[in-house]
PDB file of C-alpha atoms in Angstrom:
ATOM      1  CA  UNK A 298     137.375 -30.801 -46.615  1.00  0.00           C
ATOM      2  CA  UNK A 299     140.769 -30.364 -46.566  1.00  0.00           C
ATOM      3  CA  UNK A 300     143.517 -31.201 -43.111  1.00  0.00           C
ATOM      4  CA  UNK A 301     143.572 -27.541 -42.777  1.00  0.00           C
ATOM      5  CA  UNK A 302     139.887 -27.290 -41.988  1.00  0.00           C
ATOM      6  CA  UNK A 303     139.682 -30.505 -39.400  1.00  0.00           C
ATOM      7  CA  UNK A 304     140.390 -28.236 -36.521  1.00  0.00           C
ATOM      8  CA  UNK A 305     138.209 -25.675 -37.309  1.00  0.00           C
ATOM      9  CA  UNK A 306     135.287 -28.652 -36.630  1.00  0.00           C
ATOM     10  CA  UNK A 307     133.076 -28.055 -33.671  1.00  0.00           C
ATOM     11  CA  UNK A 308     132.170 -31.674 -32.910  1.00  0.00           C
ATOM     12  CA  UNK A 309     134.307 -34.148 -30.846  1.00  0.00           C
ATOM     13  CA  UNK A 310     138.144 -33.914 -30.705  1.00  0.00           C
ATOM     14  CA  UNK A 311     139.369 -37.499 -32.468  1.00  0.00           C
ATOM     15  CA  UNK A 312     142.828 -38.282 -31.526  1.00  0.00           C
ATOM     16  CA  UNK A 313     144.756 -39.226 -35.277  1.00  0.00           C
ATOM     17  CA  UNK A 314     141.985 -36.937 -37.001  1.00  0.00           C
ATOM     18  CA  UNK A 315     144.939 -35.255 -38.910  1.00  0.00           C
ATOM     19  CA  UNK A 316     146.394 -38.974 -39.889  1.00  0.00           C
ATOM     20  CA  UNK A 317     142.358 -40.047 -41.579  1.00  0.00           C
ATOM     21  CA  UNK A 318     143.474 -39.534 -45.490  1.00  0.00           C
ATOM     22  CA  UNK A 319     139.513 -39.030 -46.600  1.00  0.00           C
ATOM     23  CA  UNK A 320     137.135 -36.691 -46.137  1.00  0.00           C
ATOM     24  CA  UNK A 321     135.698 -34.898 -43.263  1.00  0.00           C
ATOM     25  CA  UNK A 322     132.411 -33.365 -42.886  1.00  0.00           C
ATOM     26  CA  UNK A 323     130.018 -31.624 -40.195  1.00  0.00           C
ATOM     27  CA  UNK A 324     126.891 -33.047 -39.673  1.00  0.00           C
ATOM     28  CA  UNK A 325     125.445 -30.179 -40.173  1.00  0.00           C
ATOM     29  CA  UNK A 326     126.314 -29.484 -43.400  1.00  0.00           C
ATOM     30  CA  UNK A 327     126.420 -32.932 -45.059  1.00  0.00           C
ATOM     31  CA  UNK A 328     124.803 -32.822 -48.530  1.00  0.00           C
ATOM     32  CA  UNK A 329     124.208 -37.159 -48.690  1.00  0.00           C
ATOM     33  CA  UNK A 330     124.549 -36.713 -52.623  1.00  0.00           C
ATOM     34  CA  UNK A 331     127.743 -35.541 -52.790  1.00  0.00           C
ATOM     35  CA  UNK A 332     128.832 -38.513 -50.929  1.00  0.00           C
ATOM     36  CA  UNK A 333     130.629 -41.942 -52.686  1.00  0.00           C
ATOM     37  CA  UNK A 334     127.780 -44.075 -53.297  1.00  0.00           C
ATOM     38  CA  UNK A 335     130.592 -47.250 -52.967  1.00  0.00           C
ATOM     39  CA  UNK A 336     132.132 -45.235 -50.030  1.00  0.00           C
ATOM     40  CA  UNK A 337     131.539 -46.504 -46.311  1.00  0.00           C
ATOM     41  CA  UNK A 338     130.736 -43.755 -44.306  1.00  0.00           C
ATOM     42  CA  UNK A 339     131.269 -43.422 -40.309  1.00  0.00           C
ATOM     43  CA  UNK A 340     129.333 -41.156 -38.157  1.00  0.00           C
ATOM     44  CA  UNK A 341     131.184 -39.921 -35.012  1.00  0.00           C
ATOM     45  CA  UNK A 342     128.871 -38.072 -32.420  1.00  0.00           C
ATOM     46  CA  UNK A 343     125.545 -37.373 -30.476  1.00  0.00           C
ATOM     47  CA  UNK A 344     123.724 -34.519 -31.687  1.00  0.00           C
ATOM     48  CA  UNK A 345     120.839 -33.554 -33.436  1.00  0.00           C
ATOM     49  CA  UNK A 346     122.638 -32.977 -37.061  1.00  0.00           C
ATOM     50  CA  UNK A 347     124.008 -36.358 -36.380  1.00  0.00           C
ATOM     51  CA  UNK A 348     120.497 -38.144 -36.394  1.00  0.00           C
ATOM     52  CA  UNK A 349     119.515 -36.719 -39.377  1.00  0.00           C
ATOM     53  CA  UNK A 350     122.888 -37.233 -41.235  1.00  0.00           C
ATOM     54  CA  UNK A 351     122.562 -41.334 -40.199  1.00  0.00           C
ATOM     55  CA  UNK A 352     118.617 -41.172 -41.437  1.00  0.00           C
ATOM     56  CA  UNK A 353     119.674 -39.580 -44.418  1.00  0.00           C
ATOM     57  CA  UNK A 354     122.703 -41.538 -45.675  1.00  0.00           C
ATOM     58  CA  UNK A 355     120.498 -45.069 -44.610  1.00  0.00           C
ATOM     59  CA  UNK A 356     117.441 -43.526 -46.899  1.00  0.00           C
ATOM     60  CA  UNK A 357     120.454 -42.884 -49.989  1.00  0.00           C
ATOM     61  CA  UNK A 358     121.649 -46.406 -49.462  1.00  0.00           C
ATOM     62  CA  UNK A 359     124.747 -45.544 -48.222  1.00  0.00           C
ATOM     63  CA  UNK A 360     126.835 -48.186 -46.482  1.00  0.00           C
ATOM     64  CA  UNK A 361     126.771 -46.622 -42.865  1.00  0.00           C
ATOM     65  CA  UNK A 362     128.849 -46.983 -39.463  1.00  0.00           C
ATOM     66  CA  UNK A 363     127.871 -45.260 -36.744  1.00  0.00           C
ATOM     67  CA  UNK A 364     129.668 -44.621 -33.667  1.00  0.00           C
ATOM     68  CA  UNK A 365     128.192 -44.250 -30.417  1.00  0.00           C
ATOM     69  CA  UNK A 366     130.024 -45.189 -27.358  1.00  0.00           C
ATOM     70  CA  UNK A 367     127.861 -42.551 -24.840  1.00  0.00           C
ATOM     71  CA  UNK A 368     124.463 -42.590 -26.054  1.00  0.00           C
ATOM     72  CA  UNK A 369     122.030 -39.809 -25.758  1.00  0.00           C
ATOM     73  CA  UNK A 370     118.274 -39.415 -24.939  1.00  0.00           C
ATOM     74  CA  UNK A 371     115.906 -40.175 -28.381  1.00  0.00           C
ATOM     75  CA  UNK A 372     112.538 -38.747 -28.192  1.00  0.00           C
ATOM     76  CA  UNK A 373     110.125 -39.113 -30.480  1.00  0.00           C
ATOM     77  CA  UNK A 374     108.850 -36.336 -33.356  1.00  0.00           C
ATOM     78  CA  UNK A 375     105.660 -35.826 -32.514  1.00  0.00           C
ATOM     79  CA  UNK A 376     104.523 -36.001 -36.561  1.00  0.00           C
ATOM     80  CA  UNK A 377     102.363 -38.723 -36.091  1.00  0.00           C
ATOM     81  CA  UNK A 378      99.356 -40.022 -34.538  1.00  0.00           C
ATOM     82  CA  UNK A 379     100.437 -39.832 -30.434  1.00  0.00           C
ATOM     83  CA  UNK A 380     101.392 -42.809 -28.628  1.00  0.00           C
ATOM     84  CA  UNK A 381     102.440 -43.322 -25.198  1.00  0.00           C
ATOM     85  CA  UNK A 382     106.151 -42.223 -26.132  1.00  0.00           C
ATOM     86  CA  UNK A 383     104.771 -39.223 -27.495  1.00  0.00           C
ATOM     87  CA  UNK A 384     102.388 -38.321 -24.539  1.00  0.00           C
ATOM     88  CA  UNK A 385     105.194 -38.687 -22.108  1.00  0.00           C
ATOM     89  CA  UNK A 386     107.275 -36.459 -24.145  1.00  0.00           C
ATOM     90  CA  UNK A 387     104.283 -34.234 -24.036  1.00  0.00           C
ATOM     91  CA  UNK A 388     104.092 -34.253 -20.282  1.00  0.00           C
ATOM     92  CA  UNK A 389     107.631 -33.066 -19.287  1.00  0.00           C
ATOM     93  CA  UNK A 390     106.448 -29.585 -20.375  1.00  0.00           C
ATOM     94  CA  UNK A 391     103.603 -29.149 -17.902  1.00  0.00           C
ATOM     95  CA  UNK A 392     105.272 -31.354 -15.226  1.00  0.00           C
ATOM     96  CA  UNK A 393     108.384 -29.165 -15.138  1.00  0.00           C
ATOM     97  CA  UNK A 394     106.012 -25.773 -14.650  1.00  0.00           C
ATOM     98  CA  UNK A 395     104.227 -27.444 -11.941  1.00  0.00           C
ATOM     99  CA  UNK A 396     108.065 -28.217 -10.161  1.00  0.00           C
ATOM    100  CA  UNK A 397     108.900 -24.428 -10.752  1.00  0.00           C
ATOM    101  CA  UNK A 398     105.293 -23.638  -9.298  1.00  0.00           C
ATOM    102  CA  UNK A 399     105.644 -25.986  -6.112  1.00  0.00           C
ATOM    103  CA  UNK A 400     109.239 -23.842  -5.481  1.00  0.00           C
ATOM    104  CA  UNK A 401     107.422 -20.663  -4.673  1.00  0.00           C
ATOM    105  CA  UNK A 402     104.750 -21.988  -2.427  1.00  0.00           C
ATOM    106  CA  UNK A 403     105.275 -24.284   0.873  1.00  0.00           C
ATOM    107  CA  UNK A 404     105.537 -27.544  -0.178  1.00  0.00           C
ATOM    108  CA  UNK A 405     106.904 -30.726   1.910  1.00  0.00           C
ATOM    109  CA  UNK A 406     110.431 -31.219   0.765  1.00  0.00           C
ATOM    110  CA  UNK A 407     109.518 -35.205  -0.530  1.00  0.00           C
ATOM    111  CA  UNK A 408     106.716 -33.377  -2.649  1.00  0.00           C
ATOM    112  CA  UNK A 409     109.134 -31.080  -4.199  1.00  0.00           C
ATOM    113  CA  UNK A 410     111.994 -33.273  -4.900  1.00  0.00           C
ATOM    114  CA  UNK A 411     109.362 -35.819  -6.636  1.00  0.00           C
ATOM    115  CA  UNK A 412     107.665 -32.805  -8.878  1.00  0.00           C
ATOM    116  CA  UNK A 413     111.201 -31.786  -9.654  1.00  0.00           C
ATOM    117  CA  UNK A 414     111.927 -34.843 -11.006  1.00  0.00           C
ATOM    118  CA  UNK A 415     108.708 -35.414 -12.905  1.00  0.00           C
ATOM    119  CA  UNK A 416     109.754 -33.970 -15.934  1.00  0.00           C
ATOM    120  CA  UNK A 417     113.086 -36.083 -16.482  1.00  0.00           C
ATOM    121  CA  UNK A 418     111.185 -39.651 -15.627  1.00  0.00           C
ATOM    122  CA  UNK A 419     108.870 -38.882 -17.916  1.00  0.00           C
ATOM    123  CA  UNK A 420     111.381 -37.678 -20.913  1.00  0.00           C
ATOM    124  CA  UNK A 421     113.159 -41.257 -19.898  1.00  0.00           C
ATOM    125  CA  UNK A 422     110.247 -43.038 -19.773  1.00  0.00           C
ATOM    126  CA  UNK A 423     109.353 -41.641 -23.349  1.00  0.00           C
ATOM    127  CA  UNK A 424     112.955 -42.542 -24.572  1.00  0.00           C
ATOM    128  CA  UNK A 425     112.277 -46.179 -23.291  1.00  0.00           C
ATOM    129  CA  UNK A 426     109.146 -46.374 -24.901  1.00  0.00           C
ATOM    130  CA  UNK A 427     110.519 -45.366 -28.206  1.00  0.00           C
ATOM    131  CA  UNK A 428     113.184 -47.952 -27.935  1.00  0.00           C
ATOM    132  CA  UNK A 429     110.935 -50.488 -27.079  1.00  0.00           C
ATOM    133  CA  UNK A 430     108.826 -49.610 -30.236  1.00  0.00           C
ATOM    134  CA  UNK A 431     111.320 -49.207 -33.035  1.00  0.00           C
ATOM    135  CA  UNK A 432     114.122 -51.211 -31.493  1.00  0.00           C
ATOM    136  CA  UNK A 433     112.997 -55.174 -31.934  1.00  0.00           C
ATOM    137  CA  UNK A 434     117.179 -56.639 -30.823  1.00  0.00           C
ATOM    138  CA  UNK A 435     117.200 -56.275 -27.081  1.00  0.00           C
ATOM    139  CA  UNK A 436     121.176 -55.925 -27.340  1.00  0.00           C
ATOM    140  CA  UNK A 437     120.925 -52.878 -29.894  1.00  0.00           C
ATOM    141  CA  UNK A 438     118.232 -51.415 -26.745  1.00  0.00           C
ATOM    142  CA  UNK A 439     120.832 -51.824 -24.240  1.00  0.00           C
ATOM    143  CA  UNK A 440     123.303 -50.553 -26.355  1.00  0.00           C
ATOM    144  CA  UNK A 441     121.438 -47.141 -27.014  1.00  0.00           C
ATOM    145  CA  UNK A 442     120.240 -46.571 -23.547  1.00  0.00           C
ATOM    146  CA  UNK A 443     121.573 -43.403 -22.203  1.00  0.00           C
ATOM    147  CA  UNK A 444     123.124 -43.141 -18.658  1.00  0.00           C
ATOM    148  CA  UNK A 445     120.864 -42.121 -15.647  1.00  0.00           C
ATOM    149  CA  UNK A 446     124.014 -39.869 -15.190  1.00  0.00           C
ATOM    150  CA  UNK A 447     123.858 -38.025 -18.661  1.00  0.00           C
ATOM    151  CA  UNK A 448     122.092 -35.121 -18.397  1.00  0.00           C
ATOM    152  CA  UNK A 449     122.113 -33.975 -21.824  1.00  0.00           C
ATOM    153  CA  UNK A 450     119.243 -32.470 -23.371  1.00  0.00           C
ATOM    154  CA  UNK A 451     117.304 -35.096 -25.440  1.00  0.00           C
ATOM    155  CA  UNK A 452     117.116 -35.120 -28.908  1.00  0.00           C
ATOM    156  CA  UNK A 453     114.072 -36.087 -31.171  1.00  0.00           C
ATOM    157  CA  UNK A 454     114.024 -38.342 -34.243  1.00  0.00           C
ATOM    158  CA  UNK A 455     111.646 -40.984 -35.195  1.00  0.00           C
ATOM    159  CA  UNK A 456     113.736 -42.379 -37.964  1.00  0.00           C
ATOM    160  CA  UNK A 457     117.285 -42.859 -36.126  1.00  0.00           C
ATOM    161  CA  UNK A 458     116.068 -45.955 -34.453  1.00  0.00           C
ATOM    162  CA  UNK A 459     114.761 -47.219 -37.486  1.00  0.00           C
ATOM    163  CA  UNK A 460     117.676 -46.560 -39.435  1.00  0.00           C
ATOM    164  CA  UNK A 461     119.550 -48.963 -37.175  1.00  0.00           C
ATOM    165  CA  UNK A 462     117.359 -51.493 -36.885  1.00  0.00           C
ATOM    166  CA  UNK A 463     117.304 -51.475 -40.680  1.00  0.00           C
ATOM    167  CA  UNK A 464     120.585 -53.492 -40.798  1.00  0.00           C
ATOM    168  CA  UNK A 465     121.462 -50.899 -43.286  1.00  0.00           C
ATOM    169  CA  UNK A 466     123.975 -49.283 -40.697  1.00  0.00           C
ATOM    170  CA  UNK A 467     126.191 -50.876 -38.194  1.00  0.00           C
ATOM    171  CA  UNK A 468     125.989 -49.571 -34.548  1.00  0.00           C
ATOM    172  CA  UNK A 469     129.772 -49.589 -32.853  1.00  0.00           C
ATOM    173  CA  UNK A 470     129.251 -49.201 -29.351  1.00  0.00           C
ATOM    174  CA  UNK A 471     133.413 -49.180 -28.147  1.00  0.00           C
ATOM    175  CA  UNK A 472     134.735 -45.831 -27.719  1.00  0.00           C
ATOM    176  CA  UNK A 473     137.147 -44.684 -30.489  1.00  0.00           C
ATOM    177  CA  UNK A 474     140.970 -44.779 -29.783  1.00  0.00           C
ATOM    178  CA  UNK A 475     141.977 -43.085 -32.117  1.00  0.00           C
ATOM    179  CA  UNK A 476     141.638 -42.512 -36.516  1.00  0.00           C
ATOM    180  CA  UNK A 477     144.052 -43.894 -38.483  1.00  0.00           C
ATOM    181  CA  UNK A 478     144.713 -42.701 -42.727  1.00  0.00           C
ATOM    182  CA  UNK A 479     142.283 -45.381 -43.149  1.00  0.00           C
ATOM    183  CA  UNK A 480     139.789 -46.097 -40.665  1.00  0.00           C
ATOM    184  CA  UNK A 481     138.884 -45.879 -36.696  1.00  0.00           C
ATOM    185  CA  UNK A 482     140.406 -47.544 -34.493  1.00  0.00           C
ATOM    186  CA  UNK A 483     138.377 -48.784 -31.608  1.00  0.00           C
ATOM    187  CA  UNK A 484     139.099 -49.477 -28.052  1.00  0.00           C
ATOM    188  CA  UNK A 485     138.701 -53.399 -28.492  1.00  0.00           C
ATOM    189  CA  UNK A 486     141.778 -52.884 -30.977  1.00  0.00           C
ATOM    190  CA  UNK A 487     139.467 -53.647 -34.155  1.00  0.00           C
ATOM    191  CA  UNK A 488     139.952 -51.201 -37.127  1.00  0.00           C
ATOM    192  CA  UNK A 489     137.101 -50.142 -39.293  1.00  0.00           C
ATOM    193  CA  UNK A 490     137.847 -49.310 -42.028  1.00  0.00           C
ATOM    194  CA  UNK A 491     135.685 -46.018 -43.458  1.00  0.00           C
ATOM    195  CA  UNK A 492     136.017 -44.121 -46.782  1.00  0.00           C
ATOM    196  CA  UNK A 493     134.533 -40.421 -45.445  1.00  0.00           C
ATOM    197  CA  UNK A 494     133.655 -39.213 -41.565  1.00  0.00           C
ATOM    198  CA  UNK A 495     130.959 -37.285 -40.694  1.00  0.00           C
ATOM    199  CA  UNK A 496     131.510 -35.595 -37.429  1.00  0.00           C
ATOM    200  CA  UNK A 497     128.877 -33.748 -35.241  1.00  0.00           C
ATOM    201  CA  UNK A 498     129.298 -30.322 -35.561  1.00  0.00           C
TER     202      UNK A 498
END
């Protein structure tokens, strides 16, 4: 993708994106072989095409970096054989129809506010459970746990957290100053250098 077509990109806006000299691709439309197999690959952004662009290149082998400075909420797939994570993800559904039920009939206010909030503690307790499950480094856990603040909607992988833990892909947790021709350039001052960026878009 040429210079031309870097601000067309819907995903975050990288200060010195114009300056990085390789190539640029969406999450969304990553095809993992047409990617170097020697190159080093950085992944730059929470959303769903982003998960499955980091499971993806891990599964090809590729030498992965991914980026993640403001985690968001991982829920599990729901492909297997339930768990806890997976009935608490299961829950928010029927716990959030209750909330909009207890709005339209009388209701203490203490009542409400804790049936309104039934649905989010039980997505975030899901989230926890998953990283608890598929995450065995306590630092990489605390490094992937999403604000109380962020109210994002979740997104669900099963293999994300796996790819990770792998030790296949490094997890940079600073927030990106800016891209240079040859790399990122993180807040700590430490430049990583990357061969192609995959953006989320």
């Amino acid at each position: 993708m040429g210079v031309g077509a870097v601000s067309r990109l819907s995903g975050p806006q990288l200060p010195g994106i114009v300056d990085f000299a390789g190539p640029v691709t969406p999450a969304s439309t990553l095809v993992v072989a047409g990617v170097d197999p020697d190159a080093v690959v950085a992944c730059v952004g929470s959303d769903q095409a982003t998960l499955d662009a980091v499971v993806a290149l891990v599964a090809a082998g590729r030498r992965t970096k991914v980026f993640e400075d403001r985690p968001r909420l991982v829920l599990p797939e729901g492909r297997r054989v339930p768990g806890l994570a997976e009935l608490l993800a299961a829950a928010a559904g029927p716990l959030r129809v209750a909330a909009a039920c207890s709005a339209r009939i009388p209701t203490a206010p203490p009542v409400r506010r804790r049936l309104a909030g039934a649905p989010v503690r039980a997505q975030r307790l899901a989230g926890s459970r998953q990283r608890r499950r598929l995450l065995p480094d306590p630092w990489m856990r605390r490094q992937l746990t999403p604000s109380r603040h962020d109210h994002r909607p979740p997104l669900r992988s099963d293999g994300y957290y796996r790819a990770l833990a792998s030790g296949q892909a490094q997890l940079v947790s600073w927030p990106i100053a800016r891209l240079t021709s040859a790399g990122i350039r993180t807040c700590d001052g430490l430049e990583h250098r990357i061969d192609h960026l995959v953006v989320a878009g």
